[in-house]
Tab-separated table of C-alpha atoms in Angstrom:
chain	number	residue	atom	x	y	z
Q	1	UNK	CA	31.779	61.756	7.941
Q	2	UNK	CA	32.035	65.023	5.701
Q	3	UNK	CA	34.996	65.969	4.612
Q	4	UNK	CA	37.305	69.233	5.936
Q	5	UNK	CA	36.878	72.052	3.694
Q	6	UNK	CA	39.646	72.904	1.390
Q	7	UNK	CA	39.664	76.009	2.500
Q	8	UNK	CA	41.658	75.125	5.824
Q	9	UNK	CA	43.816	72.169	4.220
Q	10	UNK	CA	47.374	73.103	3.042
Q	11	UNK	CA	47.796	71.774	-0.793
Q	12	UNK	CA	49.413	68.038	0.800
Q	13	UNK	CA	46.100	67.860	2.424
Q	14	UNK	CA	44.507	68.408	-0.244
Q	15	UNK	CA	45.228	65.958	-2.390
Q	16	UNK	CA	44.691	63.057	0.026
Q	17	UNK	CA	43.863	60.368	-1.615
Q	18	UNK	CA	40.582	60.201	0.410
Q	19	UNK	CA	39.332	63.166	-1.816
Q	20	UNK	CA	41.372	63.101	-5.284
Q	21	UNK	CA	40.843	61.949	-8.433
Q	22	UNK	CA	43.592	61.860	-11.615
Q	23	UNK	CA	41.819	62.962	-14.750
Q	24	UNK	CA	43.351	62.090	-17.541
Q	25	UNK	CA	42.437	63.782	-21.287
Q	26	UNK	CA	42.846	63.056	-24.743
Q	27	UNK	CA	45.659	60.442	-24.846
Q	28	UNK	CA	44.952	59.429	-28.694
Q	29	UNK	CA	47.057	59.059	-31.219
Q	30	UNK	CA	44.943	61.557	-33.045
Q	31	UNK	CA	46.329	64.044	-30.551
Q	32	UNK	CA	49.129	62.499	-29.502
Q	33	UNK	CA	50.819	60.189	-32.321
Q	34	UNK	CA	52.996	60.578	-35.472
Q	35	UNK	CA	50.259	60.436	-38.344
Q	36	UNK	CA	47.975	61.483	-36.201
Q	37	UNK	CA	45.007	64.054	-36.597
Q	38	UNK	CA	47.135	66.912	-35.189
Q	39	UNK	CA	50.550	65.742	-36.939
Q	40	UNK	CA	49.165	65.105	-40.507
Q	41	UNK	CA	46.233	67.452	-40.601
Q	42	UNK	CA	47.093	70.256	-38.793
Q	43	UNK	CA	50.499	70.231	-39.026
Q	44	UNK	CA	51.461	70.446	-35.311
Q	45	UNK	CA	54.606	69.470	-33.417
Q	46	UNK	CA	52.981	66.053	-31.155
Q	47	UNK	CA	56.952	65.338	-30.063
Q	48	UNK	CA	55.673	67.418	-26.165
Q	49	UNK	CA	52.588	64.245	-25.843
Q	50	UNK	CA	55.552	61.663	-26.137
Q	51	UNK	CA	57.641	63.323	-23.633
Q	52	UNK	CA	54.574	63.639	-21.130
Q	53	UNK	CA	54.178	59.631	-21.040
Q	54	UNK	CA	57.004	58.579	-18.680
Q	55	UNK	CA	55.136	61.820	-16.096
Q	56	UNK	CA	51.993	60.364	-16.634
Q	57	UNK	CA	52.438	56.659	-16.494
Q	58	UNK	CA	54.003	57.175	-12.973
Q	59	UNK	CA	51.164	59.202	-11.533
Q	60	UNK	CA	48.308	56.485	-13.046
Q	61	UNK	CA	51.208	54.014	-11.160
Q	62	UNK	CA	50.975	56.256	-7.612
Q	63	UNK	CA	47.432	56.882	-8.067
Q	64	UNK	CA	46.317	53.244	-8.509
Q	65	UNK	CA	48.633	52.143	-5.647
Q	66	UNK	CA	47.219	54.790	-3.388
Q	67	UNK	CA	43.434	53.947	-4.410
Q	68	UNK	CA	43.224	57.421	-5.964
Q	69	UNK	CA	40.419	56.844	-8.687
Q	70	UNK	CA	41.846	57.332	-12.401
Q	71	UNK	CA	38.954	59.036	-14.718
Q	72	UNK	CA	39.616	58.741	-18.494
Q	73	UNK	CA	38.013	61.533	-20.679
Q	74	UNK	CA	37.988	60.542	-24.510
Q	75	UNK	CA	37.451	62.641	-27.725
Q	76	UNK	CA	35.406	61.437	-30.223
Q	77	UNK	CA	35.031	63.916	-33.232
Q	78	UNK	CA	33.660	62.254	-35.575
Q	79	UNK	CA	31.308	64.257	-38.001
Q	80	UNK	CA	28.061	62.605	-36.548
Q	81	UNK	CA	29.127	63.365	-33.072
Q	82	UNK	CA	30.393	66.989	-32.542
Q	83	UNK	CA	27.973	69.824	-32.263
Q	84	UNK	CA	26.784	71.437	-35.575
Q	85	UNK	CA	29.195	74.854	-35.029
Q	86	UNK	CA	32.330	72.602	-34.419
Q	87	UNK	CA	31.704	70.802	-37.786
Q	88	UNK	CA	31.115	74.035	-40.073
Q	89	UNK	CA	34.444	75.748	-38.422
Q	90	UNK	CA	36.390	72.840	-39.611
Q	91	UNK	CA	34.522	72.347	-43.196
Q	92	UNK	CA	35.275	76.264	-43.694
Q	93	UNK	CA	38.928	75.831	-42.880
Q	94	UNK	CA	38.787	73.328	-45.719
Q	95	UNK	CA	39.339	70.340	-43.003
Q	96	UNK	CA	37.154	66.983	-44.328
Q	97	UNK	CA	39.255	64.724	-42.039
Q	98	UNK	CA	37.344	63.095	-38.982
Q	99	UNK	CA	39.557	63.345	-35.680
Q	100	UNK	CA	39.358	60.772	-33.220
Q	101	UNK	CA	35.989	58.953	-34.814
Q	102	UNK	CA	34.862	55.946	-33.025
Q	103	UNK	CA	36.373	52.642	-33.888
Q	104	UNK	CA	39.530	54.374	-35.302
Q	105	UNK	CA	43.315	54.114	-34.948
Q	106	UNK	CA	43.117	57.762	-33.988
Q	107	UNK	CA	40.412	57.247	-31.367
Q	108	UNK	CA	42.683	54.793	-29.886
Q	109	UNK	CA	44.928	55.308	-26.914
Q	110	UNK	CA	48.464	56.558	-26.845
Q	111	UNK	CA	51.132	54.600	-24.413
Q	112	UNK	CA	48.766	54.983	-21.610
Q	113	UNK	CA	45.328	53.149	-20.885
Q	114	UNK	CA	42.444	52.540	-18.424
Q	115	UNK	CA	42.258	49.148	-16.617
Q	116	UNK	CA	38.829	47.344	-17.096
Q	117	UNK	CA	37.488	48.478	-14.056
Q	118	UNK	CA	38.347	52.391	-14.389
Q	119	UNK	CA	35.440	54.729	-15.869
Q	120	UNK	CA	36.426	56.419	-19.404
Q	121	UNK	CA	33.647	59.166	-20.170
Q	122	UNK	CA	33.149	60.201	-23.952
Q	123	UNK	CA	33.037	63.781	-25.000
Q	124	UNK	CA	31.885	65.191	-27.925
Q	125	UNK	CA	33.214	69.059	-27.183
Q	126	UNK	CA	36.522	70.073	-25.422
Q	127	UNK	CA	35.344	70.294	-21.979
Q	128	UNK	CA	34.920	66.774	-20.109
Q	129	UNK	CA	31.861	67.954	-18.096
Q	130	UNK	CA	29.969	69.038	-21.561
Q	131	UNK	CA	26.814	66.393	-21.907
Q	132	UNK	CA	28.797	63.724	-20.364
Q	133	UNK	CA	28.357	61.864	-17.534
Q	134	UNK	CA	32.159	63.314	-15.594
Q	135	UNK	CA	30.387	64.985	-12.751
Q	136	UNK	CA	28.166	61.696	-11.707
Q	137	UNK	CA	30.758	59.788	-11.749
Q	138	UNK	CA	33.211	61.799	-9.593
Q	139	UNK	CA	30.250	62.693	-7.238
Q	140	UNK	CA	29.402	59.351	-7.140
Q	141	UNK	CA	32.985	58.834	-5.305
Q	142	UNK	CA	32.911	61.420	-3.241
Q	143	UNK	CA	35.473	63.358	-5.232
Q	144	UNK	CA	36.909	67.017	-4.273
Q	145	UNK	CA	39.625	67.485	-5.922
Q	146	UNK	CA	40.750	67.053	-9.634
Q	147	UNK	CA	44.142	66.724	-10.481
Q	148	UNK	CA	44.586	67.040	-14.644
Q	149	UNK	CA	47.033	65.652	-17.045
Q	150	UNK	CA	46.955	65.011	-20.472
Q	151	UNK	CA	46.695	66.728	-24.041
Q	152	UNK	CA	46.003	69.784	-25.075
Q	153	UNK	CA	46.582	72.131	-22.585
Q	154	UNK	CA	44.851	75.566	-23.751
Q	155	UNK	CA	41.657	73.115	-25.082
Q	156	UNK	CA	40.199	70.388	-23.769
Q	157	UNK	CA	42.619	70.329	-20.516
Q	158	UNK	CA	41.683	74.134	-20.084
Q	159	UNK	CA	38.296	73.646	-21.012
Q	160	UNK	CA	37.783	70.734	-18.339
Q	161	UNK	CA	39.248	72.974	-16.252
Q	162	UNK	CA	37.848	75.470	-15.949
Q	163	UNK	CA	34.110	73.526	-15.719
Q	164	UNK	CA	35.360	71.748	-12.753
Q	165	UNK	CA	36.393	75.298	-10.838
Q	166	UNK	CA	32.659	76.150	-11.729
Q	167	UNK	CA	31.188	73.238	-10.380
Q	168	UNK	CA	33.235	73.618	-7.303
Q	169	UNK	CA	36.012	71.118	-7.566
Q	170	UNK	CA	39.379	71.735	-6.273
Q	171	UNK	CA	41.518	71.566	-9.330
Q	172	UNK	CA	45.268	71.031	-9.574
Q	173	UNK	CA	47.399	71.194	-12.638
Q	174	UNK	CA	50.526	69.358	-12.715
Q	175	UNK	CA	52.815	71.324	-15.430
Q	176	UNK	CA	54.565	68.784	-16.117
Q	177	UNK	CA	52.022	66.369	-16.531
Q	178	UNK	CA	49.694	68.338	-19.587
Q	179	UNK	CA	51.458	69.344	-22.774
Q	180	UNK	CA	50.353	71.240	-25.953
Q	181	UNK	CA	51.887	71.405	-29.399
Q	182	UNK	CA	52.394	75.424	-29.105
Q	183	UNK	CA	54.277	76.025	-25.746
Q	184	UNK	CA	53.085	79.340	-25.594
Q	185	UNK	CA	49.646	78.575	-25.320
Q	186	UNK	CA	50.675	75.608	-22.698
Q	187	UNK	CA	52.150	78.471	-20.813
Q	188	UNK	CA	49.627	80.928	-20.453
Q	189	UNK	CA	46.875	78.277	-19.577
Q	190	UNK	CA	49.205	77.818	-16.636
Q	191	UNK	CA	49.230	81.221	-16.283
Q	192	UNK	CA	45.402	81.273	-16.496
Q	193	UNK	CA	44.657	78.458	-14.295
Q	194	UNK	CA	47.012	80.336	-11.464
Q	195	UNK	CA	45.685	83.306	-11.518
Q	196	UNK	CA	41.857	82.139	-11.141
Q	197	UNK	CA	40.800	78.087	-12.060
Q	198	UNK	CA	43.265	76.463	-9.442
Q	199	UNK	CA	46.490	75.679	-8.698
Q	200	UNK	CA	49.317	74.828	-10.692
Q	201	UNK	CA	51.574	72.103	-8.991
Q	202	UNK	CA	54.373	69.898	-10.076
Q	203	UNK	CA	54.116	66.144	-10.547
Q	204	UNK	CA	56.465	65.508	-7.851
Q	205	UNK	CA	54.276	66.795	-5.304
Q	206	UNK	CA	51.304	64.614	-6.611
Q	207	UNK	CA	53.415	61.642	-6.175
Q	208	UNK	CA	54.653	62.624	-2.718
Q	209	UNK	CA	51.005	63.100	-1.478
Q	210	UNK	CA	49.948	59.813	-3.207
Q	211	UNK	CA	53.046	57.916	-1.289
Q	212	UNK	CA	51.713	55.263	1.667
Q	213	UNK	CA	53.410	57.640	4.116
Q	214	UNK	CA	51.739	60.826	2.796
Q	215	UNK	CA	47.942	58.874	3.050
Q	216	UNK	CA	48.308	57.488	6.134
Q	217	UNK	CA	48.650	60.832	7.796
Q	218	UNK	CA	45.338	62.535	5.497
Q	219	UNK	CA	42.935	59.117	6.513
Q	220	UNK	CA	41.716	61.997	9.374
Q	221	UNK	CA	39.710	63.980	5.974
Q	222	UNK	CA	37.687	60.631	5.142
């Protein structure tokens, strides 16, 4: 039967695991990693990406045991992959280095990963709905609401976001579960994402609604 619109369901509600999805971005060690892309080329702080794992690892945990599907969203940026405009930007900032190419230690993942039978979707911009096949896949399960973690914040997490608010899913940032290598931009796509994409939330309430006791008493939405 349809589900309840989310417009009458308080925020416990809606995250039943009846209607959720955990969308996880960008966990490379290109983003993520000592050596990586973002460490050795452009010189970024990656220490907040190491943090995020023991967040992250326990909501994949809670969302597999509550049979909340677990969407993985990939970069790869290699030169023969990313748009034409993406490539010149870099070559003008006098950047030859590939970032997460195919194949690569960089493309590979970082203390997290997908179980055989969870989908990973490829992008080849920031946002995870660009060209890729994100939307079938959560429409295919019946999917409402998004809830985001994952690298970087004020891109490809931000991005993602806000295509999912435009194609009408209900999306949910945990703060503690994205992270950035400049905090201030972390903290204004909160800021952003509050005031118009979604909600910001806390990882503790994700795990409380993805609990046994918390889905029994949402199986009503199904």
């Amino acid at each position: 039967m349809p589900q309840e619109s989310s417009t009458s369901l308080s925020l416990l509600d809606r995250l039943a695991p009846c209607r959720s999805a955990l969308v996880v971005i960008d966990m490379q060690n290109d983003f993520c990693a000592p050596g990586g892309y973002v460490d050795a080329v452009m010189g970024k702080d990656v220490s907040a990406a190491a943090a995020l794992l023991p967040v992250l690892n326990s909501l994949i945990a809670h969302a597999r045991g509550a049979g909340v599907p677990v969407v993985w969203v990939r970069a790869d940026y290699g030169h023969g992959a990313i748009p034409s405009s993406m490539l010149a930007k870099q070559l003008r900032a006098g950047i030859h280095t590939e970032c997460c190419a195919a194949g690569t230690w960089g493309a590979d993942w970082f203390g997290v990963a997908p179980l055989p039978t969870e989908p990973v979707v490829t992008k080849h911009t920031y946002s995870g709905f660009h060209d890729t096949d994100l939307d079938a896949v959560l429409r295919g399960k019946q999917i409402e609401t998004l809830v985001f973690a994952g690298v970087q914040t004020q891109i490809c997490v931000e991005s993602t976001v806000r295509d999912g608010h435009s194609r009408g899913y209900d999306c949910i940032v945990p703060a503690d579960a994205v992270a950035s290598h400049t905090p201030m931009l972390h903290d204004a796509t909160l800021m952003n994402v509050r005031f118009l994409f979604g909600d910001v939330s806390d990882s503790a309430t994700i795990l409380a609604a993805w609990t046994p006791s918390a889905s029994t008493a949402t199986t009503a939405f199904a």
